Short mmCIF file of C-alpha atoms in Angstrom, two decimals:
data_model
loop_
_atom_site.label_atom_id
_atom_site.label_comp_id
_atom_site.label_asym_id
_atom_site.label_seq_id
_atom_site.Cartn_x
_atom_site.Cartn_y
_atom_site.Cartn_z
CA MET E 1 48.31 16.81 -94.11
CA ALA E 2 46.12 18.90 -96.38
CA LEU E 3 42.46 19.45 -95.66
CA VAL E 4 40.38 17.61 -98.26
CA THR E 5 36.66 18.21 -98.53
CA SER E 6 34.11 15.92 -100.10
CA GLY E 7 33.54 18.49 -102.84
CA MET E 8 37.25 18.36 -103.71
CA ILE E 9 37.14 14.57 -103.85
CA ARG E 10 34.11 14.61 -106.15
CA SER E 11 35.59 17.20 -108.53
CA ARG E 12 38.96 15.39 -108.67
CA ALA E 13 37.17 12.11 -109.32
CA TYR E 14 35.06 13.71 -112.05
CA ARG E 15 38.14 15.09 -113.84
CA THR E 16 39.84 11.71 -113.56
CA LEU E 17 36.77 9.91 -114.90
CA GLN E 18 36.75 11.99 -118.04
CA THR E 19 40.30 10.93 -118.93
CA ARG E 20 40.04 7.16 -118.21
CA SER E 21 38.52 4.12 -119.79
CA ALA E 22 35.31 2.54 -118.46
CA PRO E 23 37.03 -0.07 -116.20
CA ALA E 24 39.39 2.55 -114.87
CA ARG E 25 36.49 4.93 -114.26
CA SER E 26 34.78 2.27 -112.15
CA GLN E 27 37.89 1.89 -109.99
CA VAL E 28 38.16 5.68 -109.53
CA CYS E 29 34.51 5.86 -108.44
CA ARG E 30 35.08 3.13 -105.86
CA SER E 31 38.17 4.98 -104.60
CA ALA E 32 36.23 8.20 -104.27
CA VAL E 33 33.48 6.47 -102.31
CA VAL E 34 36.01 4.81 -99.99
CA ALA E 35 37.84 8.11 -99.51
CA GLN E 36 34.59 9.85 -98.66
CA ALA E 37 32.92 7.12 -96.64
CA GLY E 38 35.87 5.35 -95.06
CA PRO E 39 37.39 1.92 -95.66
CA ASN E 40 34.49 -0.09 -94.19
CA GLY E 41 31.86 1.82 -96.23
CA ALA E 42 30.32 3.55 -93.25
CA THR E 43 29.90 7.25 -93.54
CA ALA E 44 31.61 9.35 -90.96
CA PRO E 45 29.28 11.07 -88.54
CA ALA E 46 28.69 14.73 -89.20
CA PRO E 47 30.75 16.94 -86.95
CA ALA E 48 28.88 18.02 -83.86
CA PRO E 49 27.56 21.54 -84.12
CA GLN E 50 29.62 23.98 -82.14
CA ALA E 51 27.72 25.31 -79.17
CA LYS E 52 27.63 29.06 -78.98
CA PRO E 53 29.43 30.28 -75.91
CA LYS E 54 27.03 31.50 -73.28
CA PRO E 55 27.37 35.12 -72.33
CA ALA E 56 29.02 35.58 -68.99
CA ALA E 57 26.45 35.83 -66.25
CA ALA E 58 26.29 39.13 -64.47
CA PRO E 59 27.93 38.95 -61.09
CA ALA E 60 25.50 38.52 -58.26
CA ALA E 61 24.53 41.79 -56.68
CA LYS E 62 26.50 42.36 -53.53
CA GLU E 63 24.70 43.61 -50.43
CA PHE E 64 25.66 47.13 -49.42
CA THR E 65 25.58 48.83 -46.04
CA ASN E 66 26.02 52.58 -45.85
CA THR E 67 27.35 53.65 -42.45
CA ASN E 68 27.74 57.18 -41.13
CA ARG E 69 28.89 58.41 -37.73
CA PHE E 70 27.58 61.66 -36.28
CA ILE E 71 28.29 63.89 -33.30
CA VAL E 72 24.86 64.84 -31.98
CA PRO E 73 24.76 67.36 -29.11
CA LYS E 74 22.13 66.66 -26.45
CA HIS E 75 19.94 69.64 -27.41
CA VAL E 76 19.28 68.19 -30.92
CA GLN E 77 19.17 64.46 -30.14
CA GLN E 78 15.36 64.28 -30.21
CA ALA E 79 15.21 66.01 -33.60
CA PHE E 80 18.00 63.72 -34.88
CA VAL E 81 16.12 60.57 -33.78
CA ALA E 82 12.84 61.89 -35.27
CA ALA E 83 14.55 62.63 -38.60
CA TRP E 84 15.94 59.10 -38.77
CA ARG E 85 12.59 57.54 -37.81
CA GLN E 86 11.01 59.35 -40.75
CA ARG E 87 13.85 58.26 -43.05
CA GLU E 88 13.48 54.66 -41.96
CA ALA E 89 9.75 54.80 -42.73
CA ASP E 90 10.57 56.22 -46.17
CA MET E 91 13.26 53.58 -46.79
CA GLN E 92 10.81 50.77 -45.97
CA GLY E 93 8.97 51.51 -49.22
CA GLN E 94 12.10 51.41 -51.38
CA PRO E 95 13.07 48.32 -53.42
CA GLY E 96 16.10 46.53 -52.01
CA PHE E 97 15.89 47.97 -48.49
CA LEU E 98 16.99 45.31 -45.99
CA GLY E 99 17.32 47.05 -42.64
CA PHE E 100 18.27 50.04 -40.57
CA ASN E 101 20.22 50.47 -37.34
CA VAL E 102 21.15 53.38 -35.05
CA ILE E 103 23.67 52.88 -32.26
CA SER E 104 24.11 55.67 -29.73
CA ASP E 105 27.17 56.11 -27.53
CA GLY E 106 26.61 59.39 -25.76
CA GLU E 107 26.90 62.14 -28.36
CA THR E 108 28.24 59.81 -31.06
CA HIS E 109 25.61 58.05 -33.17
CA THR E 110 26.35 55.41 -35.80
CA VAL E 111 23.64 55.00 -38.44
CA SER E 112 23.64 52.07 -40.89
CA SER E 113 21.20 51.23 -43.66
CA SER E 114 21.49 47.91 -45.49
CA TRP E 115 20.50 47.37 -49.10
CA ALA E 116 20.32 44.41 -51.47
CA SER E 117 22.74 46.14 -53.84
CA ILE E 118 24.59 49.41 -54.44
CA PRO E 119 22.28 50.44 -57.33
CA GLU E 120 19.26 50.10 -55.03
CA TRP E 121 20.93 52.28 -52.39
CA GLU E 122 21.83 54.80 -55.10
CA ALA E 123 18.19 54.87 -56.25
CA TRP E 124 17.19 55.67 -52.67
CA SER E 125 19.86 58.35 -52.33
CA VAL E 126 18.45 60.29 -55.29
CA SER E 127 14.79 59.65 -54.47
CA GLU E 128 12.40 62.46 -53.63
CA GLU E 129 11.99 61.12 -50.07
CA CYS E 130 15.73 61.12 -49.39
CA ARG E 131 16.26 64.55 -50.88
CA ARG E 132 13.46 66.02 -48.73
CA SER E 133 14.83 64.65 -45.47
CA HIS E 134 17.52 66.72 -43.82
CA LEU E 135 19.11 66.32 -40.43
CA PRO E 136 18.86 69.13 -37.86
CA GLN E 137 21.53 71.83 -37.55
CA ASP E 138 24.43 71.55 -35.07
CA ILE E 139 25.22 67.98 -36.10
CA TRP E 140 28.68 67.02 -37.33
CA GLN E 141 29.79 63.87 -39.09
CA PHE E 142 33.00 61.89 -39.28
CA VAL E 143 34.50 61.03 -42.66
CA PRO E 144 33.35 57.49 -43.50
CA LYS E 145 36.12 54.92 -43.34
CA LYS E 146 37.01 53.10 -46.54
CA GLY E 147 34.29 50.58 -47.29
CA GLU E 148 31.67 52.20 -45.02
CA GLY E 149 29.87 54.05 -47.77
CA PHE E 150 29.04 57.65 -48.49
CA PRO E 151 28.87 60.69 -46.20
CA GLU E 152 25.61 62.47 -45.52
CA ASP E 153 24.91 65.50 -47.69
CA PHE E 154 24.68 68.93 -46.05
CA VAL E 155 26.28 67.88 -42.75
CA PRO E 156 29.73 69.33 -41.96
CA PHE E 157 32.71 67.10 -41.15
CA LYS E 158 34.54 66.96 -37.85
CA ASN E 159 38.26 66.14 -37.49
CA TYR E 160 39.03 64.81 -40.91
CA ASP E 161 42.57 64.38 -42.17
CA GLU E 162 41.90 62.60 -45.46
CA PRO E 163 40.04 63.68 -48.57
CA VAL E 164 36.33 63.06 -48.56
CA ASN E 165 35.21 60.98 -51.51
CA ALA E 166 32.76 58.25 -52.37
CA LYS E 167 33.91 54.94 -50.95
CA TYR E 168 32.17 51.63 -51.52
#
């Protein structure tokens, strides 16, 4: 079945009209109207406009918790806790900060900060406040497990047997 447009019907009817007698021209005109409008004379509804596809919505930001584990000898535990208190106060003013937690088990401390999204944590990690805050010397850290986040800068690693890299 060939696609026939109303313009094609009109031009074909016009050419036919020029070659026929008056009664025949009348019949051709009626045929063209029926072909364009349909057998009952009603015009076909215009095709519905095609809706533009909506752009895909950005995926919802996923909450992110950065967790680090440290070995903190007793003689630097007070300085370690003070450093993290100051960091927590600095984090409170950052967009997307959700919470902070320190769990101590003897010399091992687990520190977690929760953020509304990874980009908000990344903004904190390069902020002036974060760059100014350093942990005391004599502290070691474990390599973060896959999915725990990123290791602390400027703190040496203890007992690692896998490459250290960024892990979301």
